[in-house]
Coordinates of C-alpha atoms and ligand atoms in Angstrom, one line a residue:
X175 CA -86.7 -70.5 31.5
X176 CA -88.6 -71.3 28.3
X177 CA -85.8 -74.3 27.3
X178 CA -84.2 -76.1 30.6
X179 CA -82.0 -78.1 28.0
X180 CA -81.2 -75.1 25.7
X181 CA -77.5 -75.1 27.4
X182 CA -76.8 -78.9 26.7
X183 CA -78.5 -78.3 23.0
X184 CA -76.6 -75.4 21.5
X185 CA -73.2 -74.4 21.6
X186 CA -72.4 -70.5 21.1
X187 CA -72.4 -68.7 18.3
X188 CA -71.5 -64.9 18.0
X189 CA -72.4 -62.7 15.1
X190 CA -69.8 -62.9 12.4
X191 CA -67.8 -59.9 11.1
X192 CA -67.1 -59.4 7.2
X193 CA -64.1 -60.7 6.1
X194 CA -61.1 -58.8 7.7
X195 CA -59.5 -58.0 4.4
X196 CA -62.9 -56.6 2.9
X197 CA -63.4 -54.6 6.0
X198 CA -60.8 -53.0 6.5
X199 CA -61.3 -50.9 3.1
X200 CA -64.3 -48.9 4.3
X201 CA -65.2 -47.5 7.8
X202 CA -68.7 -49.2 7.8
X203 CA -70.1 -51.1 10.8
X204 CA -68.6 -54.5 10.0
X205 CA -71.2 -56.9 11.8
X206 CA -73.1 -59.7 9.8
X207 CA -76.2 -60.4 12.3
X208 CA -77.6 -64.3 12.6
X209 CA -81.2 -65.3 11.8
X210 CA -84.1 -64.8 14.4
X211 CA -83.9 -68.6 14.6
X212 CA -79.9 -68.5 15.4
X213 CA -80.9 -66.0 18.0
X214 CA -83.7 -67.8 19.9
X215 CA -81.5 -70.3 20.0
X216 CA -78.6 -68.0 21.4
X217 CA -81.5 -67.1 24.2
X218 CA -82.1 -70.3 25.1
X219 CA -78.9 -71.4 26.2
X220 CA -79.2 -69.0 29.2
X221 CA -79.9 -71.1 32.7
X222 CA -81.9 -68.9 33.6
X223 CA -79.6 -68.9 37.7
X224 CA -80.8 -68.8 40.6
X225 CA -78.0 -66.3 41.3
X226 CA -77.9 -64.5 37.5
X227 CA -74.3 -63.3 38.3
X228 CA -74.6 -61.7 34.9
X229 CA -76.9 -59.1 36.4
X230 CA -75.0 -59.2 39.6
X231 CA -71.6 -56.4 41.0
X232 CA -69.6 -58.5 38.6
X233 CA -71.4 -58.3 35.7
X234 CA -73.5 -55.6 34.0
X235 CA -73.0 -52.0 35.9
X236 CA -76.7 -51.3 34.5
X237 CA -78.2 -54.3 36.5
X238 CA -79.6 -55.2 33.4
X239 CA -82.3 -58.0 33.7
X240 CA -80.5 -60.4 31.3
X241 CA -82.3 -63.7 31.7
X242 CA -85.7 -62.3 31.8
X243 CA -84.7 -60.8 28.2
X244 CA -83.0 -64.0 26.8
X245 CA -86.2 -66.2 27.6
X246 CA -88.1 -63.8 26.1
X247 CA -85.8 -63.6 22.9
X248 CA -86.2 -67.6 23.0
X249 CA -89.9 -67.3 23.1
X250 CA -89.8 -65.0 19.7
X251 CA -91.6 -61.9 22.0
X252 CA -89.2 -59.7 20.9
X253 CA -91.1 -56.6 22.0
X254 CA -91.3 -57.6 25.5
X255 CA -87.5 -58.2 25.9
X256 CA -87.1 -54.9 24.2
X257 CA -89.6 -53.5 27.1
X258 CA -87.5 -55.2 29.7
X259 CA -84.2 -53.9 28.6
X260 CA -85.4 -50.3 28.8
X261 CA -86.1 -50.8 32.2
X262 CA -82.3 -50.2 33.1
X263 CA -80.8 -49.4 29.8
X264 CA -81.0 -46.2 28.2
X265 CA -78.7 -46.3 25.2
X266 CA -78.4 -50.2 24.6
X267 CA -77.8 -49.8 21.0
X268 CA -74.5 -48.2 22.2
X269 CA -73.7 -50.9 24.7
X270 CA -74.8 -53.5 22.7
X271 CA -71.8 -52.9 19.9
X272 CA -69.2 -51.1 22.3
X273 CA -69.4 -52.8 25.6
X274 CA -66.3 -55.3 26.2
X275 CA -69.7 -57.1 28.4
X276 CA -68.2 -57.9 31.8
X277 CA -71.8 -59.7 32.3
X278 CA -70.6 -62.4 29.9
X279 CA -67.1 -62.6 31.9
X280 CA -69.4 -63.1 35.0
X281 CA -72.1 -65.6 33.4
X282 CA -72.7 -68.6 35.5
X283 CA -72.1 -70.8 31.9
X284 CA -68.5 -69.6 31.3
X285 CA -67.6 -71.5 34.3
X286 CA -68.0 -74.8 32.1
X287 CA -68.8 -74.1 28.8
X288 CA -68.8 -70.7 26.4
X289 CA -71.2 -68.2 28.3
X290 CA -74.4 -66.8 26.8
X291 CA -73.8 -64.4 23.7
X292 CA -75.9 -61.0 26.1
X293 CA -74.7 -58.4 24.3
X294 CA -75.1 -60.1 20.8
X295 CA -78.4 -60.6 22.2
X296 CA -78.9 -57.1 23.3
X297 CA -77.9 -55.4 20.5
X298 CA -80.6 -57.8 18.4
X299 CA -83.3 -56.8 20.8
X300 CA -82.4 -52.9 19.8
X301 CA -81.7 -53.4 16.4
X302 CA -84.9 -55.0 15.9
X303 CA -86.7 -52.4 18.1
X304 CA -85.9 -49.4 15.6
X305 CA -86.9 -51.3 12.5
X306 CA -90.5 -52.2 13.9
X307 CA -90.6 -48.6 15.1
X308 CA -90.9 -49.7 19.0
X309 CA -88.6 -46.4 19.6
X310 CA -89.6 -42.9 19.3
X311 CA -89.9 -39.7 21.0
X312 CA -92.4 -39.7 23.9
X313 CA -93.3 -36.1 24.8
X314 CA -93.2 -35.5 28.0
X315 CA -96.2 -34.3 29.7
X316 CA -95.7 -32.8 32.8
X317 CA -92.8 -29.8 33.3
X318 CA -91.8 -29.0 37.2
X319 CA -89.8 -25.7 35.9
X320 CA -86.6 -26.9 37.5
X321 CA -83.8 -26.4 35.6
X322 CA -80.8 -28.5 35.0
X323 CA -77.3 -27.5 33.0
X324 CA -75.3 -30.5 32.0
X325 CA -71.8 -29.9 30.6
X326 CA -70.7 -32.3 28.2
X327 CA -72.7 -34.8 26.1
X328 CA -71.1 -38.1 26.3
X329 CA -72.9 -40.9 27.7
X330 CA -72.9 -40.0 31.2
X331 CA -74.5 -37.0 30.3
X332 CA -76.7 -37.8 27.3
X333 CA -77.8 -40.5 29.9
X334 CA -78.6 -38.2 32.8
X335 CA -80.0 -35.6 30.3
X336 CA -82.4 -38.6 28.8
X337 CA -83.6 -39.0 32.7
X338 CA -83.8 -35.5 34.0
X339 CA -86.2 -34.7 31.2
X340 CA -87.8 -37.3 31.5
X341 CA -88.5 -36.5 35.5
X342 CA -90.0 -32.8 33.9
X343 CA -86.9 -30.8 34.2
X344 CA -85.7 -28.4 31.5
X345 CA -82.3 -29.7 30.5
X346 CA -79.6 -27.8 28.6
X347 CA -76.5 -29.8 27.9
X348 CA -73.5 -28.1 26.2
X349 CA -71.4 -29.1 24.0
X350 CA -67.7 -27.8 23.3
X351 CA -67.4 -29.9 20.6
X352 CA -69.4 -29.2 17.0
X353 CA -71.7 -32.4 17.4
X354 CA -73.2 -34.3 21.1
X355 CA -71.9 -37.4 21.9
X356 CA -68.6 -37.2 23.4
X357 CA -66.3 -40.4 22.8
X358 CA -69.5 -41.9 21.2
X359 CA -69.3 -39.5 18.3
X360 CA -65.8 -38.2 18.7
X361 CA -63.4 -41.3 20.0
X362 CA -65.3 -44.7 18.7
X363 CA -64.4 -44.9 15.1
X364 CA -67.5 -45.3 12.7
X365 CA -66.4 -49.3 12.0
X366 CA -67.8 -49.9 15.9
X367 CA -70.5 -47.0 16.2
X368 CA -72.2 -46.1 13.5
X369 CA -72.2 -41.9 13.7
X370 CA -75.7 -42.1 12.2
X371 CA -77.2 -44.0 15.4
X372 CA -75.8 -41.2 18.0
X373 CA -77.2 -39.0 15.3
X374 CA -80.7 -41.0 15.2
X375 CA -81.1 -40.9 19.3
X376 CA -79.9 -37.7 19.9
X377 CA -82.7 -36.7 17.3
X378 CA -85.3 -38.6 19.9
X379 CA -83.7 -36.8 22.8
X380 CA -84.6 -33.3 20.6
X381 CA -87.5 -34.2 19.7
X382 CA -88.3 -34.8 23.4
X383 CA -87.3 -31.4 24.8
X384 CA -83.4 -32.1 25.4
X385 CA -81.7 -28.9 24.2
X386 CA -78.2 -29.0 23.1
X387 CA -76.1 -26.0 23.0
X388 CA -72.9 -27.1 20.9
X389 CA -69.7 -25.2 20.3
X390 CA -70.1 -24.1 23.5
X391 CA -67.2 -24.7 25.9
X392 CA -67.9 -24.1 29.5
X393 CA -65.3 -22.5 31.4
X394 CA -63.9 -20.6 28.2
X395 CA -67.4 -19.3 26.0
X396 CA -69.4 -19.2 29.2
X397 CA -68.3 -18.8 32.8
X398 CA -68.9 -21.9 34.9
X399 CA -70.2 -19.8 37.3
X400 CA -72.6 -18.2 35.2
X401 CA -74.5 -21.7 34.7
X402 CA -74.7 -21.6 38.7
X403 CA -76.2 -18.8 38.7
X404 CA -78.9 -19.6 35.7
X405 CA -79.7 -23.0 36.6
X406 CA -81.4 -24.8 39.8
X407 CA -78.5 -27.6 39.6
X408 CA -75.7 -28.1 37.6
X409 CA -74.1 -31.8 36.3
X410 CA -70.5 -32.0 35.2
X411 CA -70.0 -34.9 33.1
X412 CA -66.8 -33.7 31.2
X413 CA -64.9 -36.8 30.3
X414 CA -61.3 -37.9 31.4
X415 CA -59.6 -35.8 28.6
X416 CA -55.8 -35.5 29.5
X417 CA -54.0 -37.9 27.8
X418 CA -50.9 -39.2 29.1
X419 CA -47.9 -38.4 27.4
X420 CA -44.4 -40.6 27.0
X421 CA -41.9 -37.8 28.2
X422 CA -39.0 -39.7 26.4
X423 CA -36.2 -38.0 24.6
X424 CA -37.7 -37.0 20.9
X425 CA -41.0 -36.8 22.1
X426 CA -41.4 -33.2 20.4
X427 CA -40.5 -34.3 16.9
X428 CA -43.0 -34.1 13.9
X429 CA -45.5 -37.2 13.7
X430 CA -46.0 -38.0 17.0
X431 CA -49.4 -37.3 18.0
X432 CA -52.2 -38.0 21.1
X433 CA -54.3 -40.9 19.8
X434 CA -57.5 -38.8 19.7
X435 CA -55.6 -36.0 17.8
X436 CA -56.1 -39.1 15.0
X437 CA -59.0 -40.6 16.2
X438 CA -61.7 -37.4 16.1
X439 CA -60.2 -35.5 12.7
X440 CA -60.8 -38.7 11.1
X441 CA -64.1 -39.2 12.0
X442 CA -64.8 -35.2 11.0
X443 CA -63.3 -36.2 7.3
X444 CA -65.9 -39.1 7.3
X445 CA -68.8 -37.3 8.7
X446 CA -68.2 -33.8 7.0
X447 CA -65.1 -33.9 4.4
X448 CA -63.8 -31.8 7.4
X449 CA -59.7 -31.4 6.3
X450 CA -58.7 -29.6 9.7
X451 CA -56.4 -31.8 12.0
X452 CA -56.8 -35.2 9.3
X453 CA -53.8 -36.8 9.7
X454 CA -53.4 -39.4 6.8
X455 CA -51.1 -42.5 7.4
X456 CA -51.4 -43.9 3.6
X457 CA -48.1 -45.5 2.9
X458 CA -46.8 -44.4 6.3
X459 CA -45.0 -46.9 8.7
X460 CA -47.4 -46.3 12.0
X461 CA -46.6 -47.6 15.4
X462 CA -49.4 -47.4 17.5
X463 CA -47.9 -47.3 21.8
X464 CA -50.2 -48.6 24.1
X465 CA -52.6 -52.2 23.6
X466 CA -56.3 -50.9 25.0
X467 CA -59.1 -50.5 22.9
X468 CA -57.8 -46.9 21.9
X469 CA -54.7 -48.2 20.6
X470 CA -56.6 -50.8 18.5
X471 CA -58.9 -48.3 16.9
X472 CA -55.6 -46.2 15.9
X473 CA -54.4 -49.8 14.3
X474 CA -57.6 -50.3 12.8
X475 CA -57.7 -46.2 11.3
X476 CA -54.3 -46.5 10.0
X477 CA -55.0 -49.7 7.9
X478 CA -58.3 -48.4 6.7
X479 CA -56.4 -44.9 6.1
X480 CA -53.5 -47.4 3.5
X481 CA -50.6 -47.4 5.8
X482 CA -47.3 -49.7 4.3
X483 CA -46.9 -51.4 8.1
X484 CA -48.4 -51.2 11.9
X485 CA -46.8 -52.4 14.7
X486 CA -48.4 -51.9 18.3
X487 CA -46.4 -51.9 21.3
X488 CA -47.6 -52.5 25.2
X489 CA -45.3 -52.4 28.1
X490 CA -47.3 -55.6 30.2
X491 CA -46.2 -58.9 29.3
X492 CA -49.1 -60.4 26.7
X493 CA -52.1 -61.8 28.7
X494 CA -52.6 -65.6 29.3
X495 CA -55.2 -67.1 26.9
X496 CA -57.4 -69.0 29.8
X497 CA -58.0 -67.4 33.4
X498 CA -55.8 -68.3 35.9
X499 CA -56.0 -67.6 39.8
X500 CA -55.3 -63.7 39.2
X501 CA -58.7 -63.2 37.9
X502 CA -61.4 -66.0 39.0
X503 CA -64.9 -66.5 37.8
X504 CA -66.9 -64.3 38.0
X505 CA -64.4 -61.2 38.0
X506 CA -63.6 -60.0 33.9
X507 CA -61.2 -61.6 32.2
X508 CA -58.6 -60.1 30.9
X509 CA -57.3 -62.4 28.4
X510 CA -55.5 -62.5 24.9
X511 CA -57.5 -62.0 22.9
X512 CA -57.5 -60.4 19.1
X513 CA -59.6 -57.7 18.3
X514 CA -61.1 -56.3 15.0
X515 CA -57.8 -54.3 14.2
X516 CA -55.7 -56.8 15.3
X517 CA -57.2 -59.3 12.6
X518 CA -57.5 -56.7 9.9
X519 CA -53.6 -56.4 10.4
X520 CA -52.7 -59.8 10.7
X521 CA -54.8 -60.2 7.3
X522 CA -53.3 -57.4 5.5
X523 CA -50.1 -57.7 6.9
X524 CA -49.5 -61.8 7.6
X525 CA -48.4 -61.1 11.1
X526 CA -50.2 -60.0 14.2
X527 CA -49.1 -56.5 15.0
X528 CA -48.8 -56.5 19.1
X529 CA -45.4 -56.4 20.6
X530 CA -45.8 -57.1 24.5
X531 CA -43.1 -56.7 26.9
X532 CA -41.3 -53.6 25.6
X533 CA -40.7 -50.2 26.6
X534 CA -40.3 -47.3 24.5
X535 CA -36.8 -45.5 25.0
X536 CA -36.2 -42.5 22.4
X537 CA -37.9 -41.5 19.6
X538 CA -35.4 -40.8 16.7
X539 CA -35.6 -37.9 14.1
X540 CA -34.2 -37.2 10.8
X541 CA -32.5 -33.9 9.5
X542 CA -36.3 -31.9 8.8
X543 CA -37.1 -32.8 12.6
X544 CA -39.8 -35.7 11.9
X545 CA -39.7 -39.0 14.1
X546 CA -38.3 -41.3 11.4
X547 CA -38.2 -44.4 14.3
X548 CA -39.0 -45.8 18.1
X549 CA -35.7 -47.0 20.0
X550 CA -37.1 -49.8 22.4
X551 CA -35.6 -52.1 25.1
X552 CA -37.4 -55.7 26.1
X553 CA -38.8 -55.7 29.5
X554 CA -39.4 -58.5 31.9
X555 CA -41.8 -58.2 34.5
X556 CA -41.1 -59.6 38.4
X557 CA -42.4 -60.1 41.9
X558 CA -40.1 -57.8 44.6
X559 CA -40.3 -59.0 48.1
X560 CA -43.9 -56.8 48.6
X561 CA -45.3 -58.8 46.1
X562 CA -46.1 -56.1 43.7
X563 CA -44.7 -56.7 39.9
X564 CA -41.8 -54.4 38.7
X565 CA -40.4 -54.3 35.3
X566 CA -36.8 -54.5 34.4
X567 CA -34.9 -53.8 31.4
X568 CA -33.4 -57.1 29.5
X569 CA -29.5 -56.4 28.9
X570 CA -29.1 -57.0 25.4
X571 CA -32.9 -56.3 23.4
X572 CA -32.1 -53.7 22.5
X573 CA -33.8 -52.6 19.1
X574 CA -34.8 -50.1 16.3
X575 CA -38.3 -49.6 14.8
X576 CA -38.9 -47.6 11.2
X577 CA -41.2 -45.2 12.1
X578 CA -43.2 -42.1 10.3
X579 CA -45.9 -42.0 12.5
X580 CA -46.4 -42.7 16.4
X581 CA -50.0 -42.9 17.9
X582 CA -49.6 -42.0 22.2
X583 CA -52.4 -44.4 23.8
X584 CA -51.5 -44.3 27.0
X585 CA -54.6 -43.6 29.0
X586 CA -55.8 -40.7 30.1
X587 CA -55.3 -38.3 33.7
X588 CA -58.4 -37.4 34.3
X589 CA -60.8 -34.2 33.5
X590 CA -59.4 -30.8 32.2
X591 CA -59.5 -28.6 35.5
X592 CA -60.4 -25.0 34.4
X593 CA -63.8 -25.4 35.2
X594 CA -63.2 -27.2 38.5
X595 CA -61.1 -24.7 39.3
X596 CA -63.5 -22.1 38.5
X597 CA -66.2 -23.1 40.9
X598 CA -63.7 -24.3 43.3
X599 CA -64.4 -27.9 42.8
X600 CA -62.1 -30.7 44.7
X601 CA -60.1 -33.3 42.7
X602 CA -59.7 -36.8 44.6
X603 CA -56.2 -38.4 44.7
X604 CA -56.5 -39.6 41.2
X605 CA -57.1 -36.2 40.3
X606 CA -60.6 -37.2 39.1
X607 CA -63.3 -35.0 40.5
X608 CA -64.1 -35.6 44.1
X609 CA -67.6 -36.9 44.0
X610 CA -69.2 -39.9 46.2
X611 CA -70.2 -42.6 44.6
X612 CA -74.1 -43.2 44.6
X613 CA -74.4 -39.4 45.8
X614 CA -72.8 -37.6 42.6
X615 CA -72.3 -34.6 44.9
X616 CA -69.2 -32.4 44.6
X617 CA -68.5 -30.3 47.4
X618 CA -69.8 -27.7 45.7
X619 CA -74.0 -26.2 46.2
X620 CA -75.7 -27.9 43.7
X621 CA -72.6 -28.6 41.4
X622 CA -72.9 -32.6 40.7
X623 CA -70.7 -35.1 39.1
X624 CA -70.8 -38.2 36.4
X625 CA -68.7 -40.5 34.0
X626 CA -65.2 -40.6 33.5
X627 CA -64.8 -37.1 35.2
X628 CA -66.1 -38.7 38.4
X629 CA -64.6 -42.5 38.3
X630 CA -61.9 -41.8 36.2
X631 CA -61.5 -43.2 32.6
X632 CA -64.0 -46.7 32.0
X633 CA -66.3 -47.7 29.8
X634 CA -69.5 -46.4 27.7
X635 CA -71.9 -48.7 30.4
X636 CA -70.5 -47.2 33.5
X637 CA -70.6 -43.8 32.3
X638 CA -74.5 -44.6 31.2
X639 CA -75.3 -45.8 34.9
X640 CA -73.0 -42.7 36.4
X641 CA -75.6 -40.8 34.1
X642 CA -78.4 -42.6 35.4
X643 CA -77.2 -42.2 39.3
X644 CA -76.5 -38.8 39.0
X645 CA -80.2 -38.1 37.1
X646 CA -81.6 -39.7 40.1
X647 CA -79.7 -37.7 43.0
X648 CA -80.6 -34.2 41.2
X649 CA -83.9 -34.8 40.6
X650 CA -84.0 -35.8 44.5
X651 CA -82.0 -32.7 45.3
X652 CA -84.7 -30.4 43.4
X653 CA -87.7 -32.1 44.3
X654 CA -87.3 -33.8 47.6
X655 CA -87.8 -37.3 46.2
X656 CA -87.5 -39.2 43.2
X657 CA -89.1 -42.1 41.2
X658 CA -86.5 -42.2 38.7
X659 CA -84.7 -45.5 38.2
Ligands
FAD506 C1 -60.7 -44.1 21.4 C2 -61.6 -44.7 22.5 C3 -62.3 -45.8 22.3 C4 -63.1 -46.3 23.3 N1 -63.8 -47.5 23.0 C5 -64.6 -48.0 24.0 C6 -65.4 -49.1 23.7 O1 -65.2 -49.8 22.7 N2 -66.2 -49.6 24.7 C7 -66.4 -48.9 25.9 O2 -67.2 -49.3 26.7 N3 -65.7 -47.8 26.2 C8 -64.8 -47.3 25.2 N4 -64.1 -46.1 25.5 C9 -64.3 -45.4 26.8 C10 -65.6 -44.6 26.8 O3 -65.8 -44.0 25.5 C11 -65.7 -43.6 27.9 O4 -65.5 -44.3 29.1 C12 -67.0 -42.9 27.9 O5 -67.3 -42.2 26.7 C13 -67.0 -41.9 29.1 O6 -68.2 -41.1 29.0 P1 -68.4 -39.7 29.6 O7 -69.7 -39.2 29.3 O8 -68.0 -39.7 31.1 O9 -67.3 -38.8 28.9 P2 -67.0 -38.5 27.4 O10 -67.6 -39.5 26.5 O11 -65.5 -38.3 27.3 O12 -67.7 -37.1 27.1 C14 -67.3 -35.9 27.7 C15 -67.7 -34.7 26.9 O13 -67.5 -33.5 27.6 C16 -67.1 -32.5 26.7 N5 -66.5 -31.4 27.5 C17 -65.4 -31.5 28.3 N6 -65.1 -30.3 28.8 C18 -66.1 -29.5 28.4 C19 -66.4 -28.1 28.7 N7 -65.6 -27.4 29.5 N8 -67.5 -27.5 28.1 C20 -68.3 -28.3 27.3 N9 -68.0 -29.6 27.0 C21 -67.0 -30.2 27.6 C22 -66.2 -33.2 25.8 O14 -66.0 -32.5 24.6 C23 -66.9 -34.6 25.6 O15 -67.8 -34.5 24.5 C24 -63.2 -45.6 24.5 C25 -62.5 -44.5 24.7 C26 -61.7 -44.0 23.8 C27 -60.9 -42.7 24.0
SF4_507 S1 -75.5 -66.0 34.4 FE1 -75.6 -66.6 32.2 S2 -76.8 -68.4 32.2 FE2 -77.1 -67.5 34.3 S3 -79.0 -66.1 34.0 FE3 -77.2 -64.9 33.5 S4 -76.9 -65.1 31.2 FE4 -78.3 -66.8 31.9

C-alpha cells in the first residue's frame, strides 16, 4: 500500500454524470470522468486488507486483484494496473460501466466509511488503456486443430470464445441475432454501453481468429446436432431469454409489450435507422412494471424517446436506505437507491417515478382494443408463522393508472429449450440448463454450458467468469490439461 493514510485523507468521490435534464435528450454514454490526480487519489484510499474481501466469494465473481491495481493507480503506473486487471478480466471495459460491483458492497471500508470507488477505478484503468493503445489484437501463434462451436455471443460466450482461441482452438460462435454481443449489444441501452466499444473489441476478437457467424440461429437455420457432429466440443451459452409474463385480465390488448421487445428495436433505430419493431413512446403515458435494472432502462428509453409521464411499479415493499441485519457486511446491499432513469424522471418530471408495494390487477382497454390504463391494488408484505414473507392485498387502495404504454419487466424463465431439446439436454429445477457449476458439463458428450443459460438470469461479470470456467473445462476436455486461467 503506497499511502497507509490515504483512507483517513480522502473521502470518496465517484465520477459525475451530466446533468440529468441534458442527458436524458440524447442516448450518449453520460459519464464525466475525474482527473488522474482525483483518481490516484481514489486508489489510495484502498487499505490495502489483509483479508481484501473485495476480491473475496462476496465480492468480485472474477477474483479480480483489486488492491494490487488501486496501489498501482495511486502510484500513476497505470500500465501495470492495466496488466494486472487482465489477469482475471477479460472485458473490464464492460464491467467497469455495467457492473452493479458487489466488490464494493463487500469492501472492508464500507463497514465504516464510503468504500473504495473499484469499478470507477477499473473502468479508468481500461479507458486509459485503449487511448495509449496498450490493447490490440495479439495473433495467436500456435493452432492445436481442435475445434470449438459456441452458440450465442453474449459475454459468457464472447468470454469463453476470447479464451478458447486464445488456448489455439478454432472457435466459431453464432449469432442469431444480426450483430455479437447478446444483452451487451442488444439489452444495455447505448446511455450505459456504448454500442461502439462491443463493436471495438469484437473487432480485436476478429482480428485474432474469433469467427462469428451471425443471423444464424442454432436449432432453427442449423441443426443443433449438426454442430455436434462438425465440432470437437460444443458450448451453449444462450442467455435466459423467456420473459415472464403478467397473465392478468387485459394482458392481450395493444401496447403492452416484453421490455426487450422495446429495449433491442430501439437500439437497431440508433445503430442502423432500423424501423422494424421501434416502438416510440413520444407523448405517450408509459408505465414501466417491474423495479430491476431492466425496468429502469425502459424508464430511462421512454424519457429519452419524449413520453408526457412514467410511472414504475414493483410489487416488494421499497428497500431500506442503510443495511440492516437481512443483509450484513460483506453480503450486497440491496438498498434504495436511485438510478440514472430514476433521476432523469424525477428531473423531467418533479417526482420520482417508483411505486413500491403494489400489485398490478387488470389492464384496461378502450373501444379500438389498446391498454388505455393499469388497475392496481396496494400490497402489504408479512411474516406467516414459517417465517417466509407473504403479500396481502390492502382493503381499500384500490386505484386507476392512465396508461398508453406498459413495459413487462418481470424477469426472465430461463433459456429457450428447442435446442436443449434437440440434443436431449436436461433442464435443472429452475428450468435453467443442468450444468455443474465449476465443470460446465451438461449431460450431454461434449455439449457444455455457460451464463445465464447455466445459472439462470445475473449479471454481465458472472456470465464473463461462466465464460471463463467453461473456456477452461473444454480446453481440458480436448486436450487433457489446461493452463488457461
Ligand atoms: C435490459 C437489461 C439490462 C441489463 N443490465 C445489466 C447491467 O447493467 N449490469 C449487469 O451486470 N447485467 C445487466 N443485465 C444482465 C446481463 O446482461 C446478463 O446477465 C448477461 O448478458 C448474460 O450473459 P449471457 O452471455 O449468459 O447471455 P446473453 O447476453 O443473454 O446472450 C445470449 C445470446 O445467445 C443468443 N442466442 C440464444 N439462442 C440462440 C440460438 N439458438 N442460436 C444462436 N444464438 C442464440 C441470443 O441472441 C443472445 O445474443 C441486464 C439484462 C437486461 C435484460
Ligand atoms: S476490501 Fe476495500 S480497502 Fe480492502 S483491499 Fe479491497 S478495495 Fe482495498
Amino acid at each position: 500500500m503506497g499511502k497507509p493514510t490515504g483512507f483517513l485523507e480522502y473521502t470518496q468521490k465517484h465520477i459525475c454524470y451530466r446533468r440529468p435534464e441534458v442527458r436524458s435528450s440524447d442516448f450518449n454514454e453520460f459519464v464525466l470522468p475525474l482527473t488522474e490526480d482525483e483518481r490516484r487519489e481514489q486508489g489510495a484510499r484502498c487499505m490495502d486488507c489483509g483479508v481484501p474481501f473485495c476480491q473475496s466469494n462476496y465480492g468480485c465473481p472474477l477474483g479480480n486483484l483489486i488492491p494490487e491495481w488501486n496501489d498501482l493507480i495511486f502510484q500513476g503506473k497505470t500500465k501495470e494496473a492495466w496488466i494486472r486487471l487482465m489477469k482475471t478480466n477479460t472485458f473490464p471495459e464492460f464491467t467497469g460501466r455495467v457492473c452493479p460491483a458487489p466488490c464494493e458492497g463487500a469492501c472492508v471500508l464500507g463497514k465504516e466509511d464510503q468504500p473504495v470507488t473499484i469499478k470507477d477505478n477499473e473502468r479508468w484503468i481500461t479507458d486509459m488503456a485503449y487511448e495509449q493503445g496498450w490493447i490490440g489484437p495479439v495473433p495467436v501463434s500456435k493452432r492445436t486443430g481442435k475445434t470449438v462451436a459456441i452458440v450465442g455471443s453474449g459475454p459468457a460466450g464472447l468470454a469463453a470464445a476470447d479464451q478458447l482461441n486464445k488456448a489455439g482452438h478454432s472457435v466459431t460462435v453464432f449469432e442469431r441475432a444480426d450483430r455479437p454481443g447478446g444483452l451487451l449489444m442488444y439489452g444495455i441501452p447505448n446511455m450505459k454501453l456504448d454500442k461502439k466499444l462491443v463493436e471495438r473489441r469484437l473487432e480485436i476478437m476478429k482480428k485474432e481468429g474469433v469467427v462469428f457467424r451471425t443471423s444464424a440461429e442454432v436449432g432453427t437455420d442449423i441443426p443443433a446436432k449438426k454442430l455436434c457432429e462438425d465440432f470437437d466440443a460444443v458450448l451453449l451459452a444462450t442467455g435466459s431469454t423467456r420473459p415472464r409474463d403478467l397473465p392478468v385480465p387485459g394482458r392481450e390488448l395493444k401496447g403492452i409489450h416484453f421490455a426487450l421487445d422495446f429495449l433491442v428495436p430501439n437500439t437497431q433505430y440508433i445503430l442502423d435507422g432500423q424501423q422494424a419493431g421501434y416502438i416510440n413512446t413520444e407523448k405517450e403515458n408509459v408505465i414501466v412494471i417491474g423495479g430491476g435494472d431492466t425496468g429502469n432502462d425502459c424508464i430511462g428509453t421512454s424519457i429519452r424517446q419524449g413520453c408526457s409521464s412514467v410511472q414504475n411499479f414493483e410489487l416488494l415493499p421499497k428497500p431500506p436506505a442503510e443495511r440492516d441485519s437481512s443483509m450484513p457486511w460483506p453480503q450486497f446491499p440491496r438498498l434504495y437507491k436511485s438510478d440514472y432513469g430514476h433521476e432523469e424522471a424525477l428531473a423531467v418530471s418533479g417526482r420520482d417515478p417508483r411505486e413500491y408495494g403494489i400489485l398490478t390487477k387488470e389492464f384496461v382497454g378502450d373501444a379500438n382494443g389498446a391498454v388505455k390504463g393499469v388497475r392496481t391494488v396496494r400490497v402489504g408484505w408479512k411474516k406467516n408463522t414459517e417465517g417466509r414473507f407473504v403479500m396481502e392485498e390492502i382493503p381499500g387502495t384500490e386505484e386507476f393508472f392512465e396508461a398508453d404504454r406498459v413495459f413487462l419487466a418481470l424477469g426472465f424463465l430461463g433459456p429457450e429449450e428447442r435446442i436443449l431439446a434437440e440434443l436431449g439436454v436436461e433442464t435443472d429445477t429452475r428450468s435453467n440448463i443442468k450444468a455443474e457449476e465449476f465443470s460446465y458439463r451438461t449431460g450431454v458428450d461434449k455439449v457444455f454450458a455457460a451464463g445465464d443459460a447455466r445459472r439462470g438470469q445475473s449479471l454481465v461479470v458472472r456470465a464473463i467468469a461462466e465464460g471463463k470456467g467453461a473456456a477452461r473445462e473444454i480446453d481440458c476436455f480436448l486436450m487433457g490439461k489446461t493452463r488457461l486461467p
